[in-house]
PDB file of C-alpha atoms in Angstrom:
ATOM      1  CA  MET A   1      15.021 -13.693   3.902  1.00 58.00           C
ATOM      2  CA  ASN A   2      12.795 -11.080   2.219  1.00 73.00           C
ATOM      3  CA  HIS A   3       9.819 -13.286   1.502  1.00 72.00           C
ATOM      4  CA  PRO A   4       6.273 -11.942   1.255  1.00 74.00           C
ATOM      5  CA  THR A   5       4.918 -11.580   4.779  1.00 69.00           C
ATOM      6  CA  SER A   6       1.577 -12.111   6.449  1.00 68.00           C
ATOM      7  CA  ALA A   7       0.954  -8.403   6.979  1.00 67.00           C
ATOM      8  CA  PRO A   8      -1.751  -7.632   9.553  1.00 72.00           C
ATOM      9  CA  GLN A   9      -5.210  -7.479   8.008  1.00 79.00           C
ATOM     10  CA  PRO A  10      -6.829  -4.033   8.295  1.00 85.00           C
ATOM     11  CA  ASP A  11     -10.086  -3.956  10.290  1.00 94.00           C
ATOM     12  CA  PRO A  12     -12.879  -2.306   8.244  1.00 96.00           C
ATOM     13  CA  ALA A  13     -15.103  -1.799  11.308  1.00 96.00           C
ATOM     14  CA  ALA A  14     -12.324   0.018  13.146  1.00 97.00           C
ATOM     15  CA  ILE A  15     -11.538   2.108  10.058  1.00 97.00           C
ATOM     16  CA  ARG A  16     -15.204   3.083   9.774  1.00 98.00           C
ATOM     17  CA  ARG A  17     -15.478   4.053  13.453  1.00 97.00           C
ATOM     18  CA  THR A  18     -12.383   6.222  13.214  1.00 98.00           C
ATOM     19  CA  LEU A  19     -13.593   7.922  10.052  1.00 98.00           C
ATOM     20  CA  ALA A  20     -17.102   8.510  11.422  1.00 97.00           C
ATOM     21  CA  GLY A  21     -15.596  10.211  14.449  1.00 98.00           C
ATOM     22  CA  GLN A  22     -13.855  12.700  12.181  1.00 98.00           C
ATOM     23  CA  LEU A  23     -16.894  13.645  10.068  1.00 98.00           C
ATOM     24  CA  ASP A  24     -19.692  16.107  10.660  1.00 98.00           C
ATOM     25  CA  ALA A  25     -23.312  14.947  10.792  1.00 98.00           C
ATOM     26  CA  ASP A  26     -24.024  15.439   7.078  1.00 98.00           C
ATOM     27  CA  ALA A  27     -20.894  13.604   5.993  1.00 98.00           C
ATOM     28  CA  ARG A  28     -21.617  10.726   8.410  1.00 98.00           C
ATOM     29  CA  ALA A  29     -25.136  10.413   7.024  1.00 98.00           C
ATOM     30  CA  TRP A  30     -23.766  10.322   3.487  1.00 98.00           C
ATOM     31  CA  LEU A  31     -21.240   7.649   4.462  1.00 98.00           C
ATOM     32  CA  ASP A  32     -23.881   5.478   6.135  1.00 98.00           C
ATOM     33  CA  THR A  33     -26.133   5.684   3.074  1.00 97.00           C
ATOM     34  CA  ALA A  34     -23.296   5.042   0.639  1.00 97.00           C
ATOM     35  CA  LEU A  35     -22.060   1.970   2.523  1.00 97.00           C
ATOM     36  CA  ALA A  36     -25.595   0.586   2.797  1.00 96.00           C
ATOM     37  CA  GLU A  37     -26.044   0.971  -0.953  1.00 94.00           C
ATOM     38  CA  ALA A  38     -22.729  -0.729  -1.597  1.00 96.00           C
ATOM     39  CA  ALA A  39     -23.674  -3.670   0.611  1.00 95.00           C
ATOM     40  CA  GLU A  40     -26.984  -4.117  -1.265  1.00 91.00           C
ATOM     41  CA  GLY A  41     -25.247  -5.019  -4.506  1.00 78.00           C
ATOM     42  CA  PRO A  42     -25.109  -3.545  -7.999  1.00 70.00           C
ATOM     43  CA  GLY A  43     -28.815  -2.687  -8.342  1.00 59.00           C
ATOM     44  CA  THR A  44     -30.587  -2.332 -11.678  1.00 60.00           C
ATOM     45  CA  GLY A  45     -29.024   0.736 -13.317  1.00 66.00           C
ATOM     46  CA  PRO A  46     -26.120   0.831 -15.770  1.00 78.00           C
ATOM     47  CA  LEU A  47     -23.845   2.094 -12.997  1.00 85.00           C
ATOM     48  CA  PRO A  48     -24.110   0.827  -9.411  1.00 90.00           C
ATOM     49  CA  ALA A  49     -25.118   3.536  -6.964  1.00 91.00           C
ATOM     50  CA  TRP A  50     -21.998   2.937  -4.915  1.00 94.00           C
ATOM     51  CA  GLU A  51     -19.784   3.769  -7.920  1.00 94.00           C
ATOM     52  CA  ARG A  52     -21.425   7.185  -8.142  1.00 94.00           C
ATOM     53  CA  ARG A  53     -20.753   7.560  -4.421  1.00 96.00           C
ATOM     54  CA  PHE A  54     -17.153   6.476  -5.023  1.00 97.00           C
ATOM     55  CA  ALA A  55     -16.695   9.308  -7.515  1.00 96.00           C
ATOM     56  CA  GLU A  56     -18.296  11.990  -5.345  1.00 97.00           C
ATOM     57  CA  ALA A  57     -16.636  11.057  -2.035  1.00 98.00           C
ATOM     58  CA  GLY A  58     -14.277  14.037  -2.075  1.00 97.00           C
ATOM     59  CA  ARG A  59     -17.172  16.483  -2.251  1.00 97.00           C
ATOM     60  CA  ARG A  60     -19.160  14.687   0.427  1.00 98.00           C
ATOM     61  CA  VAL A  61     -16.611  13.960   3.147  1.00 98.00           C
ATOM     62  CA  GLY A  62     -13.743  16.258   2.166  1.00 97.00           C
ATOM     63  CA  ALA A  63     -10.526  15.527   0.341  1.00 96.00           C
ATOM     64  CA  GLY A  64      -8.748  14.565   3.557  1.00 96.00           C
ATOM     65  CA  HIS A  65     -11.193  11.734   4.261  1.00 98.00           C
ATOM     66  CA  ALA A  66     -12.151  10.687   0.729  1.00 98.00           C
ATOM     67  CA  ASP A  67      -9.521   7.964   0.340  1.00 97.00           C
ATOM     68  CA  THR A  68     -10.741   6.192   3.477  1.00 98.00           C
ATOM     69  CA  ALA A  69     -14.389   6.517   2.492  1.00 98.00           C
ATOM     70  CA  ARG A  70     -13.631   5.054  -0.924  1.00 98.00           C
ATOM     71  CA  VAL A  71     -11.737   2.136   0.619  1.00 98.00           C
ATOM     72  CA  LEU A  72     -14.756   1.357   2.805  1.00 98.00           C
ATOM     73  CA  LEU A  73     -17.060   1.543  -0.214  1.00 98.00           C
ATOM     74  CA  LEU A  74     -14.918  -0.918  -2.160  1.00 97.00           C
ATOM     75  CA  HIS A  75     -14.902  -3.315   0.786  1.00 97.00           C
ATOM     76  CA  ALA A  76     -18.651  -3.029   1.368  1.00 97.00           C
ATOM     77  CA  ALA A  77     -19.368  -3.636  -2.311  1.00 96.00           C
ATOM     78  CA  GLY A  78     -17.290  -6.818  -2.285  1.00 95.00           C
ATOM     79  CA  VAL A  79     -15.543  -5.841  -5.507  1.00 95.00           C
ATOM     80  CA  GLY A  80     -13.292  -8.242  -7.381  1.00 95.00           C
ATOM     81  CA  THR A  81     -10.043  -7.693  -9.217  1.00 97.00           C
ATOM     82  CA  ALA A  82     -11.777  -6.881 -12.523  1.00 95.00           C
ATOM     83  CA  THR A  83     -13.759  -3.995 -11.010  1.00 95.00           C
ATOM     84  CA  LEU A  84     -10.744  -2.737  -9.090  1.00 97.00           C
ATOM     85  CA  THR A  85      -8.688  -2.770 -12.284  1.00 98.00           C
ATOM     86  CA  ARG A  86     -11.345  -0.820 -14.177  1.00 96.00           C
ATOM     87  CA  LEU A  87     -11.681   1.785 -11.434  1.00 97.00           C
ATOM     88  CA  TYR A  88      -7.910   2.108 -11.253  1.00 98.00           C
ATOM     89  CA  GLN A  89      -7.485   2.504 -14.997  1.00 98.00           C
ATOM     90  CA  GLU A  90     -10.342   4.978 -15.370  1.00 97.00           C
ATOM     91  CA  GLY A  91      -9.955   6.848 -12.095  1.00 97.00           C
ATOM     92  CA  SER A  92      -8.362  10.072 -10.976  1.00 97.00           C
ATOM     93  CA  GLY A  93      -5.190  10.042  -8.926  1.00 97.00           C
ATOM     94  CA  ALA A  94      -7.224  10.081  -5.715  1.00 97.00           C
ATOM     95  CA  GLU A  95      -9.395   7.200  -6.927  1.00 98.00           C
ATOM     96  CA  ARG A  96      -6.320   5.194  -7.887  1.00 98.00           C
ATOM     97  CA  ARG A  97      -4.891   5.713  -4.423  1.00 98.00           C
ATOM     98  CA  ALA A  98      -8.091   4.395  -2.893  1.00 98.00           C
ATOM     99  CA  VAL A  99      -8.040   1.291  -5.088  1.00 98.00           C
ATOM    100  CA  LEU A 100      -4.466   0.551  -4.025  1.00 98.00           C
ATOM    101  CA  ASP A 101      -5.284   1.173  -0.361  1.00 97.00           C
ATOM    102  CA  ALA A 102      -8.253  -1.193  -0.640  1.00 97.00           C
ATOM    103  CA  LEU A 103      -6.321  -4.159  -2.046  1.00 97.00           C
ATOM    104  CA  ALA A 104      -5.469  -5.583   1.366  1.00 95.00           C
ATOM    105  CA  LEU A 105      -9.185  -5.603   2.238  1.00 96.00           C
ATOM    106  CA  THR A 106     -10.595  -6.824  -1.048  1.00 96.00           C
ATOM    107  CA  VAL A 107      -8.124  -9.218  -2.740  1.00 96.00           C
ATOM    108  CA  ASP A 108      -6.929 -12.348  -0.954  1.00 93.00           C
ATOM    109  CA  GLY A 109      -4.356 -13.596  -3.453  1.00 95.00           C
ATOM    110  CA  PRO A 110      -1.781 -12.121  -5.835  1.00 97.00           C
ATOM    111  CA  ASP A 111      -4.231 -11.360  -8.661  1.00 97.00           C
ATOM    112  CA  ALA A 112      -3.880  -7.592  -8.187  1.00 98.00           C
ATOM    113  CA  VAL A 113      -0.076  -7.465  -8.136  1.00 98.00           C
ATOM    114  CA  GLY A 114      -0.209  -5.965 -11.634  1.00 98.00           C
ATOM    115  CA  LEU A 115      -1.918  -2.866 -10.227  1.00 98.00           C
ATOM    116  CA  VAL A 116       0.850  -2.458  -7.656  1.00 98.00           C
ATOM    117  CA  GLU A 117       3.506  -2.863 -10.325  1.00 98.00           C
ATOM    118  CA  ASP A 118       1.813  -0.258 -12.505  1.00 98.00           C
ATOM    119  CA  ALA A 119       1.560   2.160  -9.579  1.00 98.00           C
ATOM    120  CA  LEU A 120       5.267   1.760  -8.866  1.00 98.00           C
ATOM    121  CA  ARG A 121       6.006   3.060 -12.354  1.00 97.00           C
ATOM    122  CA  ALA A 122       4.173   6.310 -11.561  1.00 96.00           C
ATOM    123  CA  ASN A 123       5.775   9.570 -10.513  1.00 93.00           C
ATOM    124  CA  ASP A 124       2.854  10.580  -8.281  1.00 97.00           C
ATOM    125  CA  THR A 125       4.234  10.120  -4.765  1.00 97.00           C
ATOM    126  CA  GLY A 126       0.769   9.547  -3.324  1.00 97.00           C
ATOM    127  CA  ILE A 127       0.204   6.628  -5.668  1.00 98.00           C
ATOM    128  CA  VAL A 128       3.670   5.203  -4.975  1.00 98.00           C
ATOM    129  CA  ALA A 129       3.038   5.413  -1.224  1.00 98.00           C
ATOM    130  CA  ALA A 130      -0.321   3.656  -1.588  1.00 98.00           C
ATOM    131  CA  ALA A 131       1.319   0.919  -3.675  1.00 98.00           C
ATOM    132  CA  VAL A 132       3.700  -0.174  -0.897  1.00 98.00           C
ATOM    133  CA  GLY A 133       1.030  -0.938   1.689  1.00 96.00           C
ATOM    134  CA  PRO A 134       0.062  -4.276   3.271  1.00 95.00           C
ATOM    135  CA  TYR A 135      -0.939  -5.882  -0.029  1.00 96.00           C
ATOM    136  CA  ALA A 136       2.538  -5.310  -1.480  1.00 97.00           C
ATOM    137  CA  ALA A 137       4.152  -6.663   1.687  1.00 96.00           C
ATOM    138  CA  ARG A 138       2.030  -9.765   1.348  1.00 95.00           C
ATOM    139  CA  HIS A 139       2.437 -10.459  -2.362  1.00 96.00           C
ATOM    140  CA  LEU A 140       5.401  -8.718  -4.050  1.00 97.00           C
ATOM    141  CA  ASP A 141       8.324 -11.048  -4.649  1.00 97.00           C
ATOM    142  CA  ALA A 142      11.755 -10.120  -3.314  1.00 97.00           C
ATOM    143  CA  HIS A 143      13.010  -8.531  -6.541  1.00 97.00           C
ATOM    144  CA  ALA A 144       9.945  -6.343  -7.041  1.00 98.00           C
ATOM    145  CA  TRP A 145       9.802  -5.391  -3.365  1.00 98.00           C
ATOM    146  CA  ARG A 146      13.435  -4.247  -3.291  1.00 98.00           C
ATOM    147  CA  HIS A 147      12.842  -2.043  -6.306  1.00 98.00           C
ATOM    148  CA  ALA A 148       9.718  -0.662  -4.613  1.00 98.00           C
ATOM    149  CA  VAL A 149      11.876   0.427  -1.674  1.00 98.00           C
ATOM    150  CA  LEU A 150      14.316   2.114  -4.062  1.00 97.00           C
ATOM    151  CA  LYS A 151      11.415   3.800  -5.861  1.00 97.00           C
ATOM    152  CA  CYS A 152      10.315   5.316  -2.567  1.00 97.00           C
ATOM    153  CA  LEU A 153      13.800   6.637  -1.885  1.00 96.00           C
ATOM    154  CA  PHE A 154      14.163   7.984  -5.430  1.00 94.00           C
ATOM    155  CA  THR A 155      10.808   9.812  -5.351  1.00 95.00           C
ATOM    156  CA  GLY A 156      11.026  11.017  -1.766  1.00 95.00           C
ATOM    157  CA  VAL A 157       8.287   8.801  -0.358  1.00 97.00           C
ATOM    158  CA  PRO A 158       9.077   8.209   3.340  1.00 97.00           C
ATOM    159  CA  LEU A 159       9.922   4.582   4.042  1.00 97.00           C
ATOM    160  CA  THR A 160       7.357   4.665   6.847  1.00 97.00           C
ATOM    161  CA  ALA A 161       4.871   4.096   4.006  1.00 97.00           C
ATOM    162  CA  VAL A 162       6.382   0.653   3.288  1.00 98.00           C
ATOM    163  CA  ALA A 163       4.370  -1.953   5.154  1.00 96.00           C
ATOM    164  CA  GLN A 164       6.417  -4.621   6.967  1.00 96.00           C
ATOM    165  CA  LEU A 165       9.664  -2.890   6.035  1.00 97.00           C
ATOM    166  CA  ALA A 166      11.616  -4.168   9.029  1.00 96.00           C
ATOM    167  CA  GLU A 167      10.371  -7.745   8.599  1.00 95.00           C
ATOM    168  CA  ARG A 168      11.193  -7.967   4.910  1.00 96.00           C
ATOM    169  CA  ALA A 169      14.475  -6.042   5.042  1.00 97.00           C
ATOM    170  CA  ALA A 170      15.934  -8.125   7.873  1.00 96.00           C
ATOM    171  CA  GLY A 171      18.928 -10.136   6.683  1.00 95.00           C
ATOM    172  CA  ASP A 172      18.476  -9.020   3.063  1.00 97.00           C
ATOM    173  CA  GLY A 173      22.030  -8.628   1.819  1.00 97.00           C
ATOM    174  CA  GLU A 174      20.917  -7.895  -1.747  1.00 97.00           C
ATOM    175  CA  LEU A 175      18.761  -4.982  -0.579  1.00 98.00           C
ATOM    176  CA  ASP A 176      21.737  -3.675   1.406  1.00 98.00           C
ATOM    177  CA  ARG A 177      23.928  -3.858  -1.699  1.00 98.00           C
ATOM    178  CA  MET A 178      21.341  -1.982  -3.776  1.00 98.00           C
ATOM    179  CA  LEU A 179      20.975   0.686  -1.105  1.00 98.00           C
ATOM    180  CA  ALA A 180      24.759   1.078  -0.857  1.00 98.00           C
ATOM    181  CA  ASP A 181      25.000   1.511  -4.628  1.00 98.00           C
ATOM    182  CA  PHE A 182      22.227   4.110  -4.562  1.00 97.00           C
ATOM    183  CA  ALA A 183      23.956   5.988  -1.727  1.00 97.00           C
ATOM    184  CA  ALA A 184      27.245   5.952  -3.647  1.00 97.00           C
ATOM    185  CA  GLU A 185      25.529   7.347  -6.750  1.00 96.00           C
ATOM    186  CA  ARG A 186      23.990  10.157  -4.706  1.00 95.00           C
ATOM    187  CA  ALA A 187      27.296  10.989  -3.056  1.00 95.00           C
ATOM    188  CA  ALA A 188      29.135  10.975  -6.390  1.00 97.00           C
ATOM    189  CA  ALA A 189      26.589  13.426  -7.762  1.00 96.00           C
ATOM    190  CA  GLY A 190      27.045  15.710  -4.754  1.00 96.00           C
ATOM    191  CA  ARG A 191      23.561  14.981  -3.446  1.00 94.00           C
ATOM    192  CA  ALA A 192      22.602  14.207   0.131  1.00 92.00           C
ATOM    193  CA  VAL A 193      21.941  10.606   1.112  1.00 93.00           C
ATOM    194  CA  PRO A 194      18.405  10.316   2.541  1.00 92.00           C
ATOM    195  CA  ALA A 195      18.253   9.494   6.234  1.00 93.00           C
ATOM    196  CA  ASP A 196      15.679   6.824   5.354  1.00 95.00           C
ATOM    197  CA  LEU A 197      18.328   5.018   3.305  1.00 96.00           C
ATOM    198  CA  THR A 198      20.719   4.821   6.229  1.00 95.00           C
ATOM    199  CA  ALA A 199      17.921   3.542   8.453  1.00 95.00           C
ATOM    200  CA  ALA A 200      16.919   0.929   5.876  1.00 97.00           C
ATOM    201  CA  ARG A 201      20.485  -0.339   5.619  1.00 97.00           C
ATOM    202  CA  ALA A 202      20.525  -0.782   9.376  1.00 97.00           C
ATOM    203  CA  LEU A 203      17.382  -2.910   9.112  1.00 96.00           C
ATOM    204  CA  THR A 204      19.120  -5.304   6.718  1.00 96.00           C
ATOM    205  CA  GLU A 205      21.628  -6.141   9.450  1.00 93.00           C
ATOM    206  CA  ALA A 206      18.952  -7.637  11.708  1.00 89.00           C
ATOM    207  CA  ALA A 207      18.409 -11.390  11.787  1.00 81.00           C
ATOM    208  CA  PRO A 208      15.536 -12.522   9.547  1.00 78.00           C
ATOM    209  CA  PRO A 209      12.319 -13.485  11.370  1.00 67.00           C
ATOM    210  CA  GLY A 210      12.638 -16.964  12.823  1.00 63.00           C
ATOM    211  CA  ARG A 211      16.411 -16.748  13.169  1.00 53.00           C
ATOM    212  CA  THR A 212      18.548 -15.694  16.081  1.00 48.00           C
ATOM    213  CA  THR A 213      22.251 -15.283  16.587  1.00 44.00           C
ATOM    214  CA  THR A 214      23.974 -17.082  19.449  1.00 43.00           C
ATOM    215  CA  PRO A 215      27.637 -17.122  20.406  1.00 43.00           C
ATOM    216  CA  PRO A 216      29.246 -20.491  19.638  1.00 41.00           C
ATOM    217  CA  ALA A 217      31.667 -22.082  22.092  1.00 45.00           C
ATOM    218  CA  GLY A 218      34.696 -20.664  20.314  1.00 46.00           C
ATOM    219  CA  GLY A 219      33.395 -17.092  20.272  1.00 45.00           C
ATOM    220  CA  GLY A 220      31.834 -15.073  17.493  1.00 46.00           C
ATOM    221  CA  ALA A 221      28.260 -15.622  16.383  1.00 43.00           C
ATOM    222  CA  LYS A 222      26.366 -18.113  14.355  1.00 37.00           C
ATOM    223  CA  GLU A 223      22.861 -18.227  12.946  1.00 41.00           C
ATOM    224  CA  ASN A 224      20.254 -20.653  14.192  1.00 37.00           C
TER     225      ASN A 224
END
C-alpha cells in the first residue's frame, strides 16, 4: 500500500498544441522561436538564449500561460537536475512552479526529490500544489507523501492537485490515522474539517491496486 506509482507521463506535444491554441499570433510566434532556440542547445553566450526566454515568458505569453510555456522550454532544452536546481533556487515563485511542473518531463529518477521536499516546506500554495504533481506521485516515499497530503490540507491546497491520490491512498491505514488526528485537532479548535479530508479518508478504505475483496465461504470478506 502507498508505494510510489507509475503516474502517467505528460505528453509535451499535446501540451504544446493546447497552449498554442490559447495564444494570439504574436505569442505563438514567440513560443515557436523560444522552443527552437531551446532545442538548439546552449549556444555560445554566457547565458543560453532559452534561459532569457524562460525569464520573460510571463511578458510574452501572459501570466496565465507562462508556467506551461516555461515547462515546454525546460523540456525542449533537455535540462538536467543541476540546471533545474539552479533555476529553482534563483527563480521567482512563478519560475519555481514551472520547474516543479517540469520534473515529470525532465527527470526520470528520484534525483530531484529534494526540490519537491523543499517546495513542501513553502507557504506559497501555488508552489505546494506544483510539488504534488506526477513526479511526487512517482518518487516520494510513503512517509513524505502522507505529509505532503497533510500539507495540502493545512494550507488549503485542493487535494485535486495531488497526482495519483486515489491510487496511493487506497488501503493506507496510516494515512487514515493521520487524517483522523488532523480532523480531531480541527474540531477541538472549533474549526471546520475540510471536505477534502473526509473524501481522502474515504479513499483509504478502498482496496490497494492489485488487491480485491471477496466473500469467503463463511461470510465476511478477505483480501486477495
